[in-house]
Short mmCIF file of C-alpha atoms in Angstrom, two decimals:
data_model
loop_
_atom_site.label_atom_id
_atom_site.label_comp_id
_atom_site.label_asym_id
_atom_site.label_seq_id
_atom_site.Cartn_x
_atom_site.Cartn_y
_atom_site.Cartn_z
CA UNK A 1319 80.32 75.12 136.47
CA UNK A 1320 84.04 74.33 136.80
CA UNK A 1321 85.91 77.65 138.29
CA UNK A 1322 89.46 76.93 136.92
CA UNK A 1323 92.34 78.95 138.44
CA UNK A 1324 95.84 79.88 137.85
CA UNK A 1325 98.01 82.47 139.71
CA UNK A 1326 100.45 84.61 138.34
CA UNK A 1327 102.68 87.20 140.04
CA UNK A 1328 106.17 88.76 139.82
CA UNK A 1329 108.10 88.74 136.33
CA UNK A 1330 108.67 84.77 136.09
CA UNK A 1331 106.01 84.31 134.06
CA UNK A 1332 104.82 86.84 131.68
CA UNK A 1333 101.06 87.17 130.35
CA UNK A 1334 101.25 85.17 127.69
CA UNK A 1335 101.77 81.74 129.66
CA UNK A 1336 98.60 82.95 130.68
CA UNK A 1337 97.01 83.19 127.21
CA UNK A 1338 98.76 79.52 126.51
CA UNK A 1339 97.11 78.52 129.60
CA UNK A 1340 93.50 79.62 128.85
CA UNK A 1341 94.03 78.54 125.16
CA UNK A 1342 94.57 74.72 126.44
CA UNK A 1343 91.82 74.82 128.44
CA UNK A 1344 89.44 75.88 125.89
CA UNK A 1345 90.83 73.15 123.46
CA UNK A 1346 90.48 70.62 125.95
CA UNK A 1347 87.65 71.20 128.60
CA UNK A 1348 84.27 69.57 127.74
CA UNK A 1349 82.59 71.11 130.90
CA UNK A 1350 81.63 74.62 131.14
CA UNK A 1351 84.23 76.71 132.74
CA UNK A 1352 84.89 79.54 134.08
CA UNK A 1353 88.49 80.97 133.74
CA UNK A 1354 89.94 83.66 136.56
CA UNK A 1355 94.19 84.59 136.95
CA UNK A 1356 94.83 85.70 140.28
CA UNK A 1357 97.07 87.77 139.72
CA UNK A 1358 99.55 91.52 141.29
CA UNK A 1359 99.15 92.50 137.67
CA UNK A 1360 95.81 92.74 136.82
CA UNK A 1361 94.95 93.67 132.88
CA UNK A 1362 92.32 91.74 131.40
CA UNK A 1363 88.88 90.54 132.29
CA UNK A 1364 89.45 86.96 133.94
CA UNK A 1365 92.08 88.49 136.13
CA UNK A 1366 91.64 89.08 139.83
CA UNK A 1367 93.70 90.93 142.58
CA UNK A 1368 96.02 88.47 144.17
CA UNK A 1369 95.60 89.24 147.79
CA UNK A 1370 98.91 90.57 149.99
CA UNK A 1371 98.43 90.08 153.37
CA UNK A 1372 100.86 87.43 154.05
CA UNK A 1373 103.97 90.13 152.70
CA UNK A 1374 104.54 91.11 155.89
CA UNK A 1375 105.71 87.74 156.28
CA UNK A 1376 108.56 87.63 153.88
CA UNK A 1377 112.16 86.88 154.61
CA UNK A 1378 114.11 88.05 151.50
CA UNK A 1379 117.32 86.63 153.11
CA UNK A 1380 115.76 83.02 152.82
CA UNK A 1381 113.65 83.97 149.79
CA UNK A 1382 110.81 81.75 151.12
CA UNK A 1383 107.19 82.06 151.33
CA UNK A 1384 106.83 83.14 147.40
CA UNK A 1385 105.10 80.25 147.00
CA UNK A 1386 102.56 80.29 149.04
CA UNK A 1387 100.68 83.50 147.52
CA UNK A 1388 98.94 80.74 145.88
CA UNK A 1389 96.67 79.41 148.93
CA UNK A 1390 95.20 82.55 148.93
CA UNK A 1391 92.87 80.43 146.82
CA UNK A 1392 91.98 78.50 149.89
CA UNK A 1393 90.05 81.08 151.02
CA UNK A 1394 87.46 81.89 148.49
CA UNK A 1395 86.16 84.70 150.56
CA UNK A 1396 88.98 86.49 149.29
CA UNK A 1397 87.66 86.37 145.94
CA UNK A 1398 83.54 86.88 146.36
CA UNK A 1399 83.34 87.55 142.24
CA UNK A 1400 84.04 83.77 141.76
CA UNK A 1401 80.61 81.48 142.02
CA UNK A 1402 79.88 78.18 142.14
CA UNK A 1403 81.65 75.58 144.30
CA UNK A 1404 84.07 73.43 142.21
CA UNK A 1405 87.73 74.88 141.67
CA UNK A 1406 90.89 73.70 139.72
CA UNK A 1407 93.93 74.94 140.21
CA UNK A 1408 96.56 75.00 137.37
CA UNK A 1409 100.12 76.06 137.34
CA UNK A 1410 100.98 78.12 134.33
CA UNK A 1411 103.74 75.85 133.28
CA UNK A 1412 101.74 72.95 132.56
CA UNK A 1413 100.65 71.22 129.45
CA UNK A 1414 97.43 69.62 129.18
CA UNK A 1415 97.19 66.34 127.37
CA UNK A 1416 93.86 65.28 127.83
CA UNK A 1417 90.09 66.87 128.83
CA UNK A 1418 89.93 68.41 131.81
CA UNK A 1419 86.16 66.95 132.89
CA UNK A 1420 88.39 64.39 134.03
CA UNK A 1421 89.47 66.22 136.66
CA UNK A 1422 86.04 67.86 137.51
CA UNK A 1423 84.53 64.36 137.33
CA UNK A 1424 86.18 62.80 140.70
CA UNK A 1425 84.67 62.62 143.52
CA UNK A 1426 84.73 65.41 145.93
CA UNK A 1427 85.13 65.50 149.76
CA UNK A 1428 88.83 65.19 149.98
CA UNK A 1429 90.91 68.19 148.33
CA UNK A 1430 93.08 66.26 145.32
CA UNK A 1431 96.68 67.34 144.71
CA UNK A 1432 99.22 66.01 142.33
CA UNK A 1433 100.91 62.75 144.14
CA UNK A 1434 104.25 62.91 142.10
CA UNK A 1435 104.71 58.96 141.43
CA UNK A 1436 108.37 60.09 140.27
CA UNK A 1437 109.17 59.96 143.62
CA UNK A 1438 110.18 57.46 145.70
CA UNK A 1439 108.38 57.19 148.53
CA UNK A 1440 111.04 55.33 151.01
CA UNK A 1441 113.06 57.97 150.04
CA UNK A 1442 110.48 60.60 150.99
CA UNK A 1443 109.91 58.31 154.64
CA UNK A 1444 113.14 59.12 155.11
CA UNK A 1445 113.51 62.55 154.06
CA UNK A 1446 110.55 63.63 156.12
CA UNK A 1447 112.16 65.12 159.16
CA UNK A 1448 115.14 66.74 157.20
CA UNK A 1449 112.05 68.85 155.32
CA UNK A 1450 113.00 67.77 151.83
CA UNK A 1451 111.92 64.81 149.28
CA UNK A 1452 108.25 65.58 149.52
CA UNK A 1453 106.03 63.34 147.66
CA UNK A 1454 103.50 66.56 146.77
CA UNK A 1455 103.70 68.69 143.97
CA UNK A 1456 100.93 71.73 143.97
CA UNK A 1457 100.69 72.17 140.50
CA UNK A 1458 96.95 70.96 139.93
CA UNK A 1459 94.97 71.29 142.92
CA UNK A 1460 90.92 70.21 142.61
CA UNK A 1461 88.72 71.16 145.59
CA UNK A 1462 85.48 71.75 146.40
CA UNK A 1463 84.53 75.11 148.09
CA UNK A 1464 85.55 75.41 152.05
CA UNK A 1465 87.25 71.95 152.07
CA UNK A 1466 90.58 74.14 151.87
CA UNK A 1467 89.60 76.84 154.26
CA UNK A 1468 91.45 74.88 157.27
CA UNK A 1469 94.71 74.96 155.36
CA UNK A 1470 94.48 78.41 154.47
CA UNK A 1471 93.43 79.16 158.58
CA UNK A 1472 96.40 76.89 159.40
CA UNK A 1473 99.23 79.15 157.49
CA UNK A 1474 97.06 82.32 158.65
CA UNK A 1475 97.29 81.35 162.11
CA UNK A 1476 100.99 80.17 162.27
CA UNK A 1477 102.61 82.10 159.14
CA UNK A 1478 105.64 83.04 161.08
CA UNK A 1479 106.44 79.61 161.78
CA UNK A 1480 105.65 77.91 158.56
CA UNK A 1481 107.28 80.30 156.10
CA UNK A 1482 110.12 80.13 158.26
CA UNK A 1483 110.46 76.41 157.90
CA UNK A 1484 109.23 75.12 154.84
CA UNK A 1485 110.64 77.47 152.12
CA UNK A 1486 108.55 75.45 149.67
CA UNK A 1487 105.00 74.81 150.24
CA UNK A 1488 104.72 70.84 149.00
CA UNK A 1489 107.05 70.52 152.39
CA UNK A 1490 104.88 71.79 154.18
CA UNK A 1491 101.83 69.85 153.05
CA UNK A 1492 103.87 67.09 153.13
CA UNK A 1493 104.08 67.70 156.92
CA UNK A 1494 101.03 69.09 157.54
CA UNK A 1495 98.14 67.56 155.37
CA UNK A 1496 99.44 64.31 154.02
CA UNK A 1497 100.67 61.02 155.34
CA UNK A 1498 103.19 59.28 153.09
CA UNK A 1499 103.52 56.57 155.66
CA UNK A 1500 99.39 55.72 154.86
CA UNK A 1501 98.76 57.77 151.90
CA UNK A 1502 95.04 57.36 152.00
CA UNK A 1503 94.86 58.82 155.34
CA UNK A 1504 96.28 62.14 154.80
CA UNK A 1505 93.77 65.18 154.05
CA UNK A 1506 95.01 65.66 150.79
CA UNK A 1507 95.21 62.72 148.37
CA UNK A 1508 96.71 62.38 145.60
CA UNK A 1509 95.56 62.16 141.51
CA UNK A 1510 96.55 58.05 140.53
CA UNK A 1511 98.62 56.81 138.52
CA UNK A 1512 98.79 58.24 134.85
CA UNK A 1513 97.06 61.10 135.30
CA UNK A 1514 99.97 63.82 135.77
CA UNK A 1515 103.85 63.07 135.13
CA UNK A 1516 106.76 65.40 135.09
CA UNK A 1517 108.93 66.50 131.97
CA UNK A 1518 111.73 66.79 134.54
CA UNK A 1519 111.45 63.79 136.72
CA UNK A 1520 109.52 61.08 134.95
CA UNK A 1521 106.24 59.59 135.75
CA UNK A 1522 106.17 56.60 137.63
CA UNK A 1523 109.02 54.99 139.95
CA UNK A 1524 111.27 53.30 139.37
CA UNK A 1525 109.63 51.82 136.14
CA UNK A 1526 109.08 54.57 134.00
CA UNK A 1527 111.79 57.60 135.02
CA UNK A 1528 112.43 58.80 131.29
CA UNK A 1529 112.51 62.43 131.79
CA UNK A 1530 112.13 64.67 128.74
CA UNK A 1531 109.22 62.10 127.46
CA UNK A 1532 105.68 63.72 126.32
CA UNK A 1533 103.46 60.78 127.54
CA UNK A 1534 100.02 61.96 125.57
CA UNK A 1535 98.11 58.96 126.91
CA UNK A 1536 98.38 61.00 130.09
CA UNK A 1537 96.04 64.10 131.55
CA UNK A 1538 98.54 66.75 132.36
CA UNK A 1539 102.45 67.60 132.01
CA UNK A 1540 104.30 69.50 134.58
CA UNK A 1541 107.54 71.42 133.73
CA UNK A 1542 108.15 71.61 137.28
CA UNK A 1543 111.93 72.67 137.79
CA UNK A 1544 112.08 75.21 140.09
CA UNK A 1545 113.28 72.85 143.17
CA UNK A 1546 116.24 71.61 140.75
CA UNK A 1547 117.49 75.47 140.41
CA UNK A 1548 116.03 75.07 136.68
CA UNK A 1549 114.86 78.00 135.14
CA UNK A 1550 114.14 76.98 131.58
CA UNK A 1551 111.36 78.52 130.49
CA UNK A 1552 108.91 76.11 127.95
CA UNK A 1553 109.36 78.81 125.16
CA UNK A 1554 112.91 77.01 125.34
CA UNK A 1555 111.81 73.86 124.60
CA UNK A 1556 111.78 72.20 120.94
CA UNK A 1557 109.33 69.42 122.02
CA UNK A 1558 106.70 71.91 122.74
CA UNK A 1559 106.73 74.34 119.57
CA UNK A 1560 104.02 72.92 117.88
CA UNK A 1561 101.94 71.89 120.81
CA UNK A 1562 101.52 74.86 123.41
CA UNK B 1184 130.93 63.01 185.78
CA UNK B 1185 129.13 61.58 183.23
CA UNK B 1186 131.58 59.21 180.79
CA UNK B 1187 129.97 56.47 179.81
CA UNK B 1188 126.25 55.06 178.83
CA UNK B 1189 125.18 52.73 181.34
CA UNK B 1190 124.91 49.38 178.96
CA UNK B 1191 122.77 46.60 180.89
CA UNK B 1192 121.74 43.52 178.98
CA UNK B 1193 117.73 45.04 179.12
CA UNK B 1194 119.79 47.81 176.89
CA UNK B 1195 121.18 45.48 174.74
CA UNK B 1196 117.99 43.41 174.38
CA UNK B 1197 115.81 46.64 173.71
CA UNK B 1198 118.65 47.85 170.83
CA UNK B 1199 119.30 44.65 169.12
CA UNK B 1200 115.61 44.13 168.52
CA UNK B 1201 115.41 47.66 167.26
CA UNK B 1202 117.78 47.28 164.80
CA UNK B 1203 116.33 43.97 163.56
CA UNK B 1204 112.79 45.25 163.44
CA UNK B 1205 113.83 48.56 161.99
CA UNK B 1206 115.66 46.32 159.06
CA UNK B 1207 112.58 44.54 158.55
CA UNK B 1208 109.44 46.88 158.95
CA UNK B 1209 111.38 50.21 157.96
CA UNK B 1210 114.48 49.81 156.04
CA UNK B 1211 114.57 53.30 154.72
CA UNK B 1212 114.72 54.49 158.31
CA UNK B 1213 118.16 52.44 158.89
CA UNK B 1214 120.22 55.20 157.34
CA UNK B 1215 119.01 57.89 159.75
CA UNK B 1216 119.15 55.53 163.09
CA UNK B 1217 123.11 54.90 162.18
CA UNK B 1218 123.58 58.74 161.81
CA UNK B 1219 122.29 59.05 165.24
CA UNK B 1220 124.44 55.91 166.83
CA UNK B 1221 128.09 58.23 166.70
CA UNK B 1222 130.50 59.53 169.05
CA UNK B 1223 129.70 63.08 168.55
CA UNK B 1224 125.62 62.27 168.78
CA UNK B 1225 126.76 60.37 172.60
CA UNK B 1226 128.91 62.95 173.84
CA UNK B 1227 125.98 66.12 172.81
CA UNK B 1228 123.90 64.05 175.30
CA UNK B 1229 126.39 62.99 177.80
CA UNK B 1230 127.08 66.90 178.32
CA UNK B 1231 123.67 67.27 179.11
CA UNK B 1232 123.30 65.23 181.57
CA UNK B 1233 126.59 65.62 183.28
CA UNK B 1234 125.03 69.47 183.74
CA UNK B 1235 121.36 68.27 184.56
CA UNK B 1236 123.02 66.31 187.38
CA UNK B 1237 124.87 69.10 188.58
CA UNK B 1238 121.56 70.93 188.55
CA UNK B 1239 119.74 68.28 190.18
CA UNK B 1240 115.83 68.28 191.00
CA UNK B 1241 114.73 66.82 187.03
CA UNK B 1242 111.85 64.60 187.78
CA UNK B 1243 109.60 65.14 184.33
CA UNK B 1244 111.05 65.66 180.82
CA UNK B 1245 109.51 67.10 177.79
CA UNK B 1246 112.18 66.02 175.31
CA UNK B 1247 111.09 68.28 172.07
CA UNK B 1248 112.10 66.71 168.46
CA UNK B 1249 113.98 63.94 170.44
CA UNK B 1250 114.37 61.92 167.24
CA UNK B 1251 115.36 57.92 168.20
CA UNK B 1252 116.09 59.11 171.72
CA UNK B 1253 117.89 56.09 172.57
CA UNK B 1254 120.90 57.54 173.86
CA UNK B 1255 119.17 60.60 175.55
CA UNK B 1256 116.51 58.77 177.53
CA UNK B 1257 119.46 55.98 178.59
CA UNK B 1258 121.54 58.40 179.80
CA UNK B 1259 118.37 60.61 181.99
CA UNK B 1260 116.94 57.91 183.52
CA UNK B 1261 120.14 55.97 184.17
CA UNK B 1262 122.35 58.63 185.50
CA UNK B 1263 120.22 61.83 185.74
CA UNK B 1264 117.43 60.13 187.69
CA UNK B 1265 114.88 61.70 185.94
CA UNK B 1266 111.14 59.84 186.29
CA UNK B 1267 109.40 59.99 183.44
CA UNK B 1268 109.90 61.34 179.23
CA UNK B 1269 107.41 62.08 177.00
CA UNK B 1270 108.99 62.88 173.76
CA UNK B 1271 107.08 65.30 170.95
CA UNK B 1272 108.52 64.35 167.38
CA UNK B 1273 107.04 65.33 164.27
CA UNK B 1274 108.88 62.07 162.25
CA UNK B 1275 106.48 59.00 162.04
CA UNK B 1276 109.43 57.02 161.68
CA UNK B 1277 111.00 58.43 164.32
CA UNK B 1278 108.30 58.39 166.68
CA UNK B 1279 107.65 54.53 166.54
CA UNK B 1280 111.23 53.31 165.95
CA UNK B 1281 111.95 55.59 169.63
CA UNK B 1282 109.07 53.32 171.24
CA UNK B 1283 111.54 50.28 170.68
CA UNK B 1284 114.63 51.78 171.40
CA UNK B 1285 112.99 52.60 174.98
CA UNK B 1286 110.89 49.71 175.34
CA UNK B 1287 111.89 48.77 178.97
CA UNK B 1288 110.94 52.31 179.69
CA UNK B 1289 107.62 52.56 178.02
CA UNK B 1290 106.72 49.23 179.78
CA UNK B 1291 107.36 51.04 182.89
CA UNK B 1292 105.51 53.69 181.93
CA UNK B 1293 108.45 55.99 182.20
CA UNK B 1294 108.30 56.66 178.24
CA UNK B 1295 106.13 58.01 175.71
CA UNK B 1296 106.64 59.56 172.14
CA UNK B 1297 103.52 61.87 170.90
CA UNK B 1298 103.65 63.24 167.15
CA UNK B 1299 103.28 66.73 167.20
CA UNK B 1300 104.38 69.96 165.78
CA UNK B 1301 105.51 71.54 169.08
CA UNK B 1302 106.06 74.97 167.51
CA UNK B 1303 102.62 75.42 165.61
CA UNK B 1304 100.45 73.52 168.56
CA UNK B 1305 101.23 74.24 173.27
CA UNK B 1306 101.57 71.15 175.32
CA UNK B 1307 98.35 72.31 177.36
CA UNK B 1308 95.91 69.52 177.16
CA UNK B 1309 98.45 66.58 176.83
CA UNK B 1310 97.15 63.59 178.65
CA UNK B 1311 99.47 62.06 181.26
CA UNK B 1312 100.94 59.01 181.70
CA UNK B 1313 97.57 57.78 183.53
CA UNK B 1314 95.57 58.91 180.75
CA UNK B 1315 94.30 62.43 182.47
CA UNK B 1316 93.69 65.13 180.01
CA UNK B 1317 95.15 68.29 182.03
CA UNK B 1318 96.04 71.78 181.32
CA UNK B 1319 98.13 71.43 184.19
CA UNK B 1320 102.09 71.81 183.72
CA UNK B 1321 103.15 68.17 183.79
CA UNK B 1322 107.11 68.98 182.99
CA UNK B 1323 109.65 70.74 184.94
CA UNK B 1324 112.47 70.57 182.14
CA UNK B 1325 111.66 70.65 178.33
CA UNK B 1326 115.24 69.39 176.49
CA UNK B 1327 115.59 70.49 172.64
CA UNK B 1328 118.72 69.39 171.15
CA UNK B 1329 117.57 70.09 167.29
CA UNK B 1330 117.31 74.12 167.80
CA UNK B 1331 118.77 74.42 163.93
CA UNK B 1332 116.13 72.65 162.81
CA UNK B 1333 113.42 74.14 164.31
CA UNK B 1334 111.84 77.88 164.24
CA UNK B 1335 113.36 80.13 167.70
CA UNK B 1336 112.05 78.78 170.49
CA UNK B 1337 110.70 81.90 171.86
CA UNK B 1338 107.62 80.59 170.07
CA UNK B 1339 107.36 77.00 171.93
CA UNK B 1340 107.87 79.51 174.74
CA UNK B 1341 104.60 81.65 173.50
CA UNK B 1342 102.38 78.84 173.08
CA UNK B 1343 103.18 77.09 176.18
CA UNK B 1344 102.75 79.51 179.01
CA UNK B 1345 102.06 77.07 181.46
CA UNK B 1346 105.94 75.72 181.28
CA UNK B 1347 107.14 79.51 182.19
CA UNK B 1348 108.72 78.17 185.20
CA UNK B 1349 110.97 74.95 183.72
CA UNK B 1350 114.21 74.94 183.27
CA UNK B 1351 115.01 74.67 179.96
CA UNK B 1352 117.94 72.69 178.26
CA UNK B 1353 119.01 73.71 174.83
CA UNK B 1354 121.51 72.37 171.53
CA UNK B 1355 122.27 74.60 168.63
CA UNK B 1356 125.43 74.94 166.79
CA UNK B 1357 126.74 77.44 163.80
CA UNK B 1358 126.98 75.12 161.39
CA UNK B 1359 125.23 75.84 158.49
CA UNK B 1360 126.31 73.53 155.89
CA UNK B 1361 123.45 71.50 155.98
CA UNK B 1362 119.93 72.38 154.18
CA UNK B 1363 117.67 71.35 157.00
CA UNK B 1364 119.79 73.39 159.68
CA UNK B 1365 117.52 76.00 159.45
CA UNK B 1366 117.63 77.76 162.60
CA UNK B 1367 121.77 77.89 163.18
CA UNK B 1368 122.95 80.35 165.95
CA UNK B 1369 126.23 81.92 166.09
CA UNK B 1370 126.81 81.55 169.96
CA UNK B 1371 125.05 80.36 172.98
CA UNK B 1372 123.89 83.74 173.57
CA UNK B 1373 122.10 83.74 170.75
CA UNK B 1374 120.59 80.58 171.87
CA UNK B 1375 119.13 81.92 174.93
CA UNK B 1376 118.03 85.48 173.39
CA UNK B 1377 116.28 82.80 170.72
CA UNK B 1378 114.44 81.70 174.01
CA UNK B 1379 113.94 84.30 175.87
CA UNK B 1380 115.98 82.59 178.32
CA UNK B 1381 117.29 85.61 181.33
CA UNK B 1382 117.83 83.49 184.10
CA UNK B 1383 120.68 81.45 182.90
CA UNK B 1384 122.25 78.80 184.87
CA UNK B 1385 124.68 76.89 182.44
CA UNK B 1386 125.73 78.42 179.27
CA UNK B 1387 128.70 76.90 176.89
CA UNK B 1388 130.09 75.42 173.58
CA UNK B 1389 131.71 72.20 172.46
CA UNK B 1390 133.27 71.22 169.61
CA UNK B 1391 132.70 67.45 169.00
CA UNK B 1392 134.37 64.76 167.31
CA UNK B 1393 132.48 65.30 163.65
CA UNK B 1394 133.60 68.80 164.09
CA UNK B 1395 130.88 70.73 165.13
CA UNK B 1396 130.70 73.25 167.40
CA UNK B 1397 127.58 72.93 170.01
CA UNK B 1398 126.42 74.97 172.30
CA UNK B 1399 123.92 74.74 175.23
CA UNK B 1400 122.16 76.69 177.56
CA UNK B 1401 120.47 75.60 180.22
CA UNK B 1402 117.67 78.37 182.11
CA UNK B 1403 114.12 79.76 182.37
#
């Protein structure tokens, strides 16, 4: 049984990215599933409390930390209604190409997160110390049960300090739980090639940087634009109408 | 007074190599290592060792986030007289492209670079230069010239009781233009209320060449 997750809180995203969400993965999920939101709004049967410990934490001045609400995850403990011991992680605006038994089919042991190719990686060397250009993006996270437990301990045990410096959390796996100097090395690896590209940024660099490209040959889409300052909204866009 | 960088030919042999082996195994770095060969990045260090000197007694440095530390560890073993500088960087780039800057030194065994988050992990358990693990205090100054980029150091200062008694040496500034000055201060005060520092035994501000203002404190 596949537990697939998605987290929703605040007004960003209303329910129905949600619904869209759970709609995809019935249409394209061969494996049995189970579908839980984790959510501050709770209203229908697949959602779950979203846990709020870490509030005490936030610095409205910097608005940081919102972001991490989602490794609450990490620590399934917080969420004893959910079984089993596989997990995917989905961002709500995503849109899935492609069936997800992909995902549930690779091998476990090492925690997978999405590797954005887009980037490029001498860039991100380079970048590393300033805190930016991260090579990460946390969109679709696959783990098996406990093998993120250390990450969540790690922001439990020095929230102050991480919040505080990485107001994004792909920085701060970047930093923490990754090695984009030997990227097989890190604790978190990344999905290859062609699996997951971004509407925003492309897929692959520097060969194939069309943004605003559905590439359907692929697994998953992310309209990740929140580091840009974006806040379209994938209602607004025409590509998507007749496919989410 | 401290003027000048002390430029021998074992310098010169140690930086030209750098550069050539940074253009060749890590050209992305090369950027970031001419950013940190300017006038303003020479005199932030030369005023800290002009005021170590007047201080006197540094023998063992922790130098925390010391990026390429070329010009630092030049100008403390050359003019401060210091013995020995381990230097705690998070950057991999950094961390190995320092080794060759300081090559002479790490031959002597006078230099080290660890990689380490030095605000989420204490210095207690560091081996020393002779390979001991100890939770003995091997430093008697720690040296952060990147404050701004790094959470208050009241925390470093938490995790690493063992260093209550070294003097500590400190670089901030108010400028806040950039994204990954995330820790700017508005006066040296600041700086030493950021550390906890009481007993204060150099406190000022300088405004260098690129037009930033600095300030340092130097105290337990």
């Amino acid at each position: 049984m596949l537990n697939i997750l998605c987290v929703r809180w605040g007004d960003k995203y209303d329910h129905t990215y949600v619904d869209k969400l759970l709609k995809q993965v019935k249409n394209n999920c061969s494996v049995p599933f189970k579908f839980y939101c984790l959510t501050d709004n709770p209203q229908t049967d697949y959602d779950i409390p979203l846990p709020n410990i870490w509030d005490k934490h936030y610095i409205p001045e910097r608005n940081a930390f919102w972001a991490y609400r989602k490794c609450y995850m990490f620590n399934e403990m917080h969420f004893p209604q959910i079984g089993g011991d596989n997990f995917l992680y989905l961002d709500l605006d995503i849109l899935i190409h492609q069936d997800l038994k992909y995902f549930n089919d690779l091998p476990y042991g090492k925690p997978y997160i999405v590797r954005g190719w887009w980037n490029d990686i001498e860039n991100c060397r380079k970048n590393f110390g300033k805190i930016k250009s991260t090579p990460l993006n946390s969109s679709v996270i696959k783990w098996n049960r406990g093998e993120l437990l250390r990450v969540y301990n790690d922001i439990e045990k020095n929230a102050e300090v991480i919040f505080f410096t990485y107001p994004t959390i792909d920085n701060y796996f970047n930093h923490a739980w990754y090695n984009p100097w030997k990227e097989d090395e890190g604790y978190l690896r990344g999905y290859p090639k062609g699996d997951i590209y971004s509407w925003y940024k492309g897929n692959v660099f520097p060969d194939d940087m069309d943004a605003w490209k559905l590439r359907k040959d692929h697994k998953i889409c992310l309209f990740n634009n929140s580091a840009n300052g974006g806040d379209e909204h994938m209602y607004d866009i025409a590509e998507l109408d007749h496919l989410w | 007074m401290v003027d000048h960088l002390k430029f021998t030919p074992s310098t010169l042999k140690d930086w030209m190599r750098s550069w050539r082996e940074i253009m060749k195994e890590r050209p992305w770095a090369a950027d970031r290592v001419g950013n940190s060969f300017t006038e303003s990045q020479l005199i932030g260090k030369m005023w800290i060792a002009e005021e170590l000197k007047k201080i006197g007694g540094t023998k063992h440095v922790a130098l925390l986030g010391g990026w390429f530390a070329h010009f630092t560890c030049s100008l403390l073993f050359e003019e401060v007289g210091v013995s020995t500088v381990t230097n705690f960087e998070i950057d991999h780039d950094a961390h190995f492209i320092s080794f060759k800057f300081n090559r002479r030194y790490k031959e002597e065994k006078k230099y080290r670079s660890i990689r380490r988050n030095v605000m989420t992990i204490g210095l207690s358990g560091v081996e020393t230069f002779e390979k001991v693990k100890t939770t003995e205090p091997q430093w008697d100054v720690v040296i952060n010239t990147s404050c701004e980029h790094m959470f208050p150091m009241r925390k470093f200062r938490e995790l690493n009781p063992q260093l209550k008694d070294c003097l500590y040496v400190l670089h901030s500034t108010d400028d806040d233009q950039y994204d990954d000055h995330i820790n700017c201060v508005g006066s040296p005060q600041e700086l030493a209320d950021q550390a906890n520092i009481t007993d204060i035994k150099f406190m000022g501000e300088k405004v260098l060449p690129n037009g930033m203002r600095r300030f340092m404190v130097i105290g337990r």
